[in-house]
Amino acid sequence: MVKQPPIDYIERTQKQYEALGYPSYQWVYNDTAVPLAPLKKPLSEAKLSLIASGGLYTRGQVAFHYKDDLSYREINVFGPAADLRASHFAYDLAPVRKDPNVVFPVEPLKQLVASGFLGALAERAYTFMGGIYSARKVKDILAPALAARLLSDQPDVVLLVPA
Amino acid sequence: MGLIARQIEALGIATLCLSSAYSITRAVRPPRASFVDFPLGHTSGRPHALDEQVAMMTEALKGFEDITQSGDIKTLPYEWLADHSWKDAVMQPAARGDASAGSDFRLPRFDTPQYQFEADAEVADEGCPTCVFLTGSTDTPI
């Protein structure tokens, strides 16, 4: 069987933009590492908050729009799974609409809490729609708002799942 | 996603990003990442494969304890298919023998809510307290 290295999405996006005659996208390159925050508790005692960027919303909420949507949704992970929806402009939605856990892994996380591997799952998860063109807006507007709101949930660890 | 992880980590809370896009994660350098070599849209597994999703999540979360150097990416031992040729066609229509197709597969950038079901629009609460709309003071395009 033929093995290949991971797809270089930066390179493929650049080629795609070139083919379309778009100016090349300015990817974010961070030269410095952020110091690791210490894990204050073992995972088996830690409360985990989930953040996902696959465009998930629940029935009753306003869906995301596709043009630089900087908003976020709060989703109760203990709410009905049948009310979960997904809208996104940039990835194949068929799998997530069959099973939201492919980019919003609530069920596997609940199983890990039940088995004792993980301490607890925070009730409130946060979702937004990735593919926001301006990295600066993510950095200056969305990220600080999400981080501030997250602090009120007092998680020990945070899992971020892009789509 | 990595930009958000970096800000949360800087507040003193340990973060871990899943990723299916190695090059992007390498560039953004989130503090900890677990890489899943699956097509986009399956970062935490295949649909209706809960046992595999749980096994993958277990391996991924071990990254909280295994990763000791900021920016390190742990590759999880899972393959989408034993044969990796599915990667050829991703964002490369010519490789699909489909050179006439446009190479932009993405949907148009509508600026109105895009509901999965039309009925969702009818029950949506525009004043919904769990929908947080942010406006930036720095609104110039980049």
Short mmCIF file of C-alpha atoms in Angstrom, two decimals:
data_model
loop_
_atom_site.label_atom_id
_atom_site.label_comp_id
_atom_site.label_asym_id
_atom_site.label_seq_id
_atom_site.Cartn_x
_atom_site.Cartn_y
_atom_site.Cartn_z
CA MET A 1 0.00 0.00 0.00
CA VAL A 2 1.22 3.43 -0.91
CA LYS A 3 1.88 5.71 2.06
CA GLN A 4 2.04 9.47 1.78
CA PRO A 5 3.04 12.22 4.18
CA PRO A 6 0.28 14.48 5.57
CA ILE A 7 -1.33 16.75 2.97
CA ASP A 8 0.32 20.17 2.90
CA TYR A 9 -2.82 22.31 2.96
CA ILE A 10 -0.82 25.54 2.89
CA GLU A 11 0.83 24.54 -0.37
CA ARG A 12 -2.41 23.27 -1.92
CA THR A 13 -4.29 26.41 -0.93
CA GLN A 14 -1.58 28.55 -2.47
CA LYS A 15 -1.81 26.60 -5.73
CA GLN A 16 -5.58 26.81 -5.69
CA TYR A 17 -5.55 30.57 -5.13
CA GLU A 18 -2.98 30.96 -7.92
CA ALA A 19 -5.17 28.93 -10.30
CA LEU A 20 -8.14 31.12 -9.42
CA GLY A 21 -6.12 34.32 -9.82
CA TYR A 22 -6.57 35.26 -6.16
CA PRO A 23 -3.79 37.01 -4.24
CA SER A 24 -1.91 34.50 -2.12
CA TYR A 25 -3.24 33.97 1.38
CA GLN A 26 -1.14 35.25 4.25
CA TRP A 27 -0.92 32.27 6.59
CA VAL A 28 -0.06 32.86 10.20
CA TYR A 29 3.45 31.77 11.13
CA ASN A 30 4.27 32.06 14.81
CA ASP A 31 7.98 32.06 15.48
CA THR A 32 7.63 31.89 19.20
CA ALA A 33 6.11 29.20 21.36
CA VAL A 34 3.69 30.02 24.18
CA PRO A 35 5.00 28.59 27.47
CA LEU A 36 3.02 25.52 28.51
CA ALA A 37 0.58 26.08 31.35
CA PRO A 38 1.04 23.31 33.89
CA LEU A 39 -1.59 20.60 34.11
CA LYS A 40 -2.98 21.28 37.57
CA LYS A 41 -4.70 17.92 37.99
CA PRO A 42 -4.39 14.48 36.43
CA LEU A 43 -6.82 14.03 33.51
CA SER A 44 -8.88 11.66 35.65
CA GLU A 45 -9.75 14.62 37.89
CA ALA A 46 -9.75 17.39 35.30
CA LYS A 47 -12.77 19.27 33.97
CA LEU A 48 -12.53 19.66 30.20
CA SER A 49 -14.12 22.40 28.09
CA LEU A 50 -14.72 21.78 24.39
CA ILE A 51 -14.30 24.40 21.66
CA ALA A 52 -15.06 23.43 18.06
CA SER A 53 -14.90 25.36 14.81
CA GLY A 54 -17.04 23.14 12.56
CA GLY A 55 -19.98 25.55 12.37
CA LEU A 56 -22.17 23.68 14.86
CA TYR A 57 -25.34 25.18 16.23
CA THR A 58 -28.44 23.81 17.88
CA ARG A 59 -32.05 24.01 16.75
CA GLY A 60 -33.37 27.31 18.10
CA GLN A 61 -30.08 29.14 17.59
CA VAL A 62 -29.18 31.43 14.70
CA ALA A 63 -27.01 29.54 12.18
CA PHE A 64 -23.62 30.81 11.07
CA HIS A 65 -23.22 32.75 7.89
CA TYR A 66 -20.33 32.06 5.57
CA LYS A 67 -18.65 35.41 5.21
CA ASP A 68 -16.18 36.07 8.01
CA ASP A 69 -18.56 35.13 10.81
CA LEU A 70 -16.95 36.21 14.07
CA SER A 71 -19.81 35.06 16.30
CA TYR A 72 -19.87 32.04 18.56
CA ARG A 73 -22.55 29.75 20.01
CA GLU A 74 -22.79 28.21 23.44
CA ILE A 75 -24.05 24.65 23.30
CA ASN A 76 -25.15 22.55 26.27
CA VAL A 77 -23.34 19.25 25.75
CA PHE A 78 -26.03 17.49 27.79
CA GLY A 79 -28.79 18.75 25.49
CA PRO A 80 -30.47 16.54 22.87
CA ALA A 81 -27.99 15.31 20.23
CA ALA A 82 -30.83 15.30 17.69
CA ASP A 83 -30.92 19.11 17.86
CA LEU A 84 -27.30 19.53 16.71
CA ARG A 85 -26.81 21.05 13.28
CA ALA A 86 -23.80 22.04 11.15
CA SER A 87 -23.27 24.75 8.56
CA HIS A 88 -19.92 25.62 7.06
CA PHE A 89 -18.71 26.76 3.66
CA ALA A 90 -15.40 24.97 3.49
CA TYR A 91 -15.67 21.28 4.30
CA ASP A 92 -17.86 18.34 3.32
CA LEU A 93 -20.86 18.49 5.64
CA ALA A 94 -22.23 15.02 4.88
CA PRO A 95 -20.28 13.22 7.66
CA VAL A 96 -20.97 15.80 10.41
CA ARG A 97 -24.66 15.82 9.54
CA LYS A 98 -24.70 12.03 9.92
CA ASP A 99 -22.78 12.11 13.19
CA PRO A 100 -21.76 15.45 14.78
CA ASN A 101 -19.10 13.62 16.85
CA VAL A 102 -16.76 13.66 13.83
CA VAL A 103 -15.89 17.28 14.64
CA PHE A 104 -17.77 17.82 17.92
CA PRO A 105 -16.75 14.83 20.03
CA VAL A 106 -19.28 15.03 22.84
CA GLU A 107 -20.13 11.31 22.94
CA PRO A 108 -16.55 10.02 23.11
CA LEU A 109 -15.77 12.58 25.83
CA LYS A 110 -18.80 11.48 27.85
CA GLN A 111 -17.62 7.88 27.54
CA LEU A 112 -14.20 8.85 28.84
CA VAL A 113 -15.81 10.55 31.84
CA ALA A 114 -17.93 7.43 32.45
CA SER A 115 -14.83 5.21 32.32
CA GLY A 116 -12.94 7.48 34.72
CA PHE A 117 -10.21 8.45 32.21
CA LEU A 118 -11.42 12.06 32.31
CA GLY A 119 -12.77 13.89 35.37
CA ALA A 120 -15.67 15.87 33.93
CA LEU A 121 -16.97 17.55 30.81
CA ALA A 122 -17.98 21.20 31.15
CA GLU A 123 -21.65 21.67 30.40
CA ARG A 124 -21.06 24.59 28.07
CA ALA A 125 -19.21 24.00 24.80
CA TYR A 126 -18.30 26.80 22.40
CA THR A 127 -18.59 26.63 18.65
CA PHE A 128 -17.81 29.00 15.84
CA MET A 129 -17.24 28.82 12.14
CA GLY A 130 -13.63 28.64 11.10
CA GLY A 131 -12.45 29.91 7.77
CA ILE A 132 -12.45 33.49 9.03
CA TYR A 133 -10.28 35.22 6.46
CA SER A 134 -8.71 37.74 8.80
CA ALA A 135 -6.39 36.15 11.35
CA ARG A 136 -6.13 39.53 13.01
CA LYS A 137 -9.86 39.58 13.74
CA VAL A 138 -9.63 36.11 15.25
CA LYS A 139 -6.72 37.23 17.39
CA ASP A 140 -8.12 40.61 18.44
CA ILE A 141 -11.86 39.96 18.66
CA LEU A 142 -12.96 36.31 18.74
CA ALA A 143 -10.14 34.73 20.76
CA PRO A 144 -10.19 37.23 23.67
CA ALA A 145 -14.01 37.06 23.90
CA LEU A 146 -14.02 33.26 23.93
CA ALA A 147 -11.16 33.06 26.41
CA ALA A 148 -12.82 35.51 28.81
CA ARG A 149 -16.12 33.65 28.70
CA LEU A 150 -14.36 30.30 29.11
CA LEU A 151 -12.70 31.42 32.34
CA SER A 152 -16.13 31.65 34.00
CA ASP A 153 -16.55 27.88 33.46
CA GLN A 154 -13.31 27.24 35.37
CA PRO A 155 -12.03 24.39 33.20
CA ASP A 156 -8.77 22.63 34.05
CA VAL A 157 -8.09 21.73 30.42
CA VAL A 158 -9.46 22.87 27.06
CA LEU A 159 -9.78 20.74 23.92
CA LEU A 160 -10.01 22.58 20.60
CA VAL A 161 -11.33 20.73 17.58
CA PRO A 162 -11.11 22.34 14.13
CA ALA A 163 -12.98 20.84 11.22
CA MET B 1 -7.90 27.41 16.20
CA GLY B 2 -4.28 27.52 17.24
CA LEU B 3 -4.47 31.28 17.78
CA ILE B 4 -7.27 30.76 20.29
CA ALA B 5 -5.39 27.93 22.03
CA ARG B 6 -2.36 30.16 22.41
CA GLN B 7 -4.40 32.89 24.11
CA ILE B 8 -6.11 30.45 26.48
CA GLU B 9 -2.79 28.79 27.36
CA ALA B 10 -1.31 32.22 28.11
CA LEU B 11 -4.09 32.67 30.70
CA GLY B 12 -2.76 29.59 32.49
CA ILE B 13 -5.14 26.89 31.26
CA ALA B 14 -3.66 23.85 29.51
CA THR B 15 -4.96 23.41 25.96
CA LEU B 16 -4.75 20.74 23.30
CA CYS B 17 -5.72 21.11 19.65
CA LEU B 18 -6.76 18.24 17.45
CA SER B 19 -5.63 18.73 13.85
CA SER B 20 -5.97 17.10 10.46
CA ALA B 21 -3.89 19.80 8.76
CA TYR B 22 -0.30 19.26 9.84
CA SER B 23 1.28 22.13 7.91
CA ILE B 24 -1.17 24.70 9.26
CA THR B 25 -0.75 23.50 12.83
CA ARG B 26 3.05 23.51 12.43
CA ALA B 27 2.87 27.14 11.26
CA VAL B 28 0.47 28.43 13.93
CA ARG B 29 2.18 26.52 16.78
CA PRO B 30 -0.57 25.83 19.30
CA PRO B 31 0.93 24.74 22.63
CA ARG B 32 -0.09 21.06 22.26
CA ALA B 33 -1.58 19.26 19.29
CA SER B 34 -2.63 15.74 18.37
CA PHE B 35 -2.58 15.07 14.64
CA VAL B 36 -5.14 12.80 12.96
CA ASP B 37 -4.27 12.00 9.33
CA PHE B 38 -7.90 11.91 8.16
CA PRO B 39 -9.67 14.01 5.50
CA LEU B 40 -10.93 17.38 6.75
CA GLY B 41 -14.29 17.10 8.45
CA HIS B 42 -13.27 14.02 10.49
CA THR B 43 -10.89 15.52 13.04
CA SER B 44 -12.35 13.41 15.85
CA GLY B 45 -13.23 10.34 13.84
CA ARG B 46 -15.46 8.61 11.32
CA PRO B 47 -19.26 8.89 11.55
CA HIS B 48 -20.96 6.30 13.73
CA ALA B 49 -17.68 4.71 14.81
CA LEU B 50 -17.93 5.46 18.51
CA ASP B 51 -15.43 2.80 19.64
CA GLU B 52 -12.76 4.18 17.32
CA GLN B 53 -13.69 7.77 18.30
CA VAL B 54 -13.19 6.88 21.98
CA ALA B 55 -9.87 5.15 21.27
CA MET B 56 -8.65 8.13 19.22
CA MET B 57 -9.76 10.61 21.87
CA THR B 58 -7.96 8.61 24.56
CA GLU B 59 -4.71 8.77 22.57
CA ALA B 60 -5.26 12.43 21.72
CA LEU B 61 -5.88 13.52 25.32
CA LYS B 62 -2.77 11.70 26.52
CA GLY B 63 -1.03 14.57 24.76
CA PHE B 64 -1.88 16.73 27.79
CA GLU B 65 0.55 14.60 29.78
CA ASP B 66 2.98 13.43 27.04
CA ILE B 67 3.76 16.76 25.39
CA THR B 68 6.39 18.59 27.39
CA GLN B 69 7.62 21.05 24.78
CA SER B 70 5.33 23.84 23.56
CA GLY B 71 4.50 23.51 19.87
CA ASP B 72 5.00 19.76 19.71
CA ILE B 73 2.56 17.77 17.60
CA LYS B 74 1.78 14.19 18.53
CA THR B 75 0.76 12.05 15.55
CA LEU B 76 -1.95 9.54 16.40
CA PRO B 77 -1.56 5.99 15.04
CA TYR B 78 -4.67 5.97 12.85
CA GLU B 79 -5.05 5.76 9.09
CA TRP B 80 -8.10 6.78 7.07
CA LEU B 81 -7.34 3.95 4.64
CA ALA B 82 -4.30 1.70 4.39
CA ASP B 83 -3.81 3.13 0.89
CA HIS B 84 -3.13 6.88 1.10
CA SER B 85 -4.03 7.71 -2.50
CA TRP B 86 -7.19 9.52 -1.29
CA LYS B 87 -4.82 12.41 -0.60
CA ASP B 88 -4.11 12.90 -4.32
CA ALA B 89 -7.51 14.36 -5.12
CA VAL B 90 -7.83 16.71 -2.16
CA MET B 91 -8.00 20.27 -3.55
CA GLN B 92 -6.48 18.97 -6.81
CA PRO B 93 -9.24 18.48 -9.38
CA ALA B 94 -6.74 17.54 -12.07
CA ALA B 95 -5.72 14.55 -9.98
CA ARG B 96 -9.34 13.45 -10.09
CA GLY B 97 -9.24 13.58 -13.89
CA ASP B 98 -11.56 16.57 -13.61
CA ALA B 99 -9.48 19.44 -14.93
CA SER B 100 -12.52 21.30 -16.21
CA ALA B 101 -14.01 21.60 -12.74
CA GLY B 102 -13.32 24.76 -10.86
CA SER B 103 -10.69 24.24 -8.22
CA ASP B 104 -12.66 26.15 -5.61
CA PHE B 105 -14.98 23.58 -4.05
CA ARG B 106 -16.13 25.89 -1.29
CA LEU B 107 -19.59 27.37 -0.96
CA PRO B 108 -20.25 31.05 -1.67
CA ARG B 109 -19.66 33.39 1.26
CA PHE B 110 -23.26 34.25 2.08
CA ASP B 111 -23.72 36.87 4.75
CA THR B 112 -27.06 35.55 5.99
CA PRO B 113 -27.51 32.56 8.34
CA GLN B 114 -27.19 29.24 6.52
CA TYR B 115 -29.48 26.74 8.19
CA GLN B 116 -29.07 23.00 7.81
CA PHE B 117 -32.84 22.69 7.59
CA GLU B 118 -35.27 25.37 6.49
CA ALA B 119 -37.38 24.58 9.53
CA ASP B 120 -34.46 25.68 11.73
CA ALA B 121 -34.87 29.22 10.41
CA GLU B 122 -38.47 29.28 11.59
CA VAL B 123 -37.64 28.32 15.16
CA ALA B 124 -34.44 30.36 15.43
CA ASP B 125 -34.51 32.99 18.15
CA GLU B 126 -32.79 36.11 16.86
CA GLY B 127 -32.32 37.32 20.38
CA CYS B 128 -30.93 33.94 21.44
CA PRO B 129 -28.88 34.40 24.61
CA THR B 130 -26.45 31.62 23.62
CA CYS B 131 -25.61 33.26 20.29
CA VAL B 132 -22.85 35.78 20.82
CA PHE B 133 -22.27 38.29 18.05
CA LEU B 134 -19.05 40.21 18.28
CA THR B 135 -18.27 43.47 16.63
CA GLY B 136 -14.76 44.73 16.40
CA SER B 137 -13.69 48.28 16.72
CA THR B 138 -10.88 47.52 14.30
CA ASP B 139 -13.04 46.77 11.30
CA THR B 140 -10.72 47.50 8.43
CA PRO B 141 -10.13 44.59 6.06
CA ILE B 142 -6.74 42.95 6.31
#
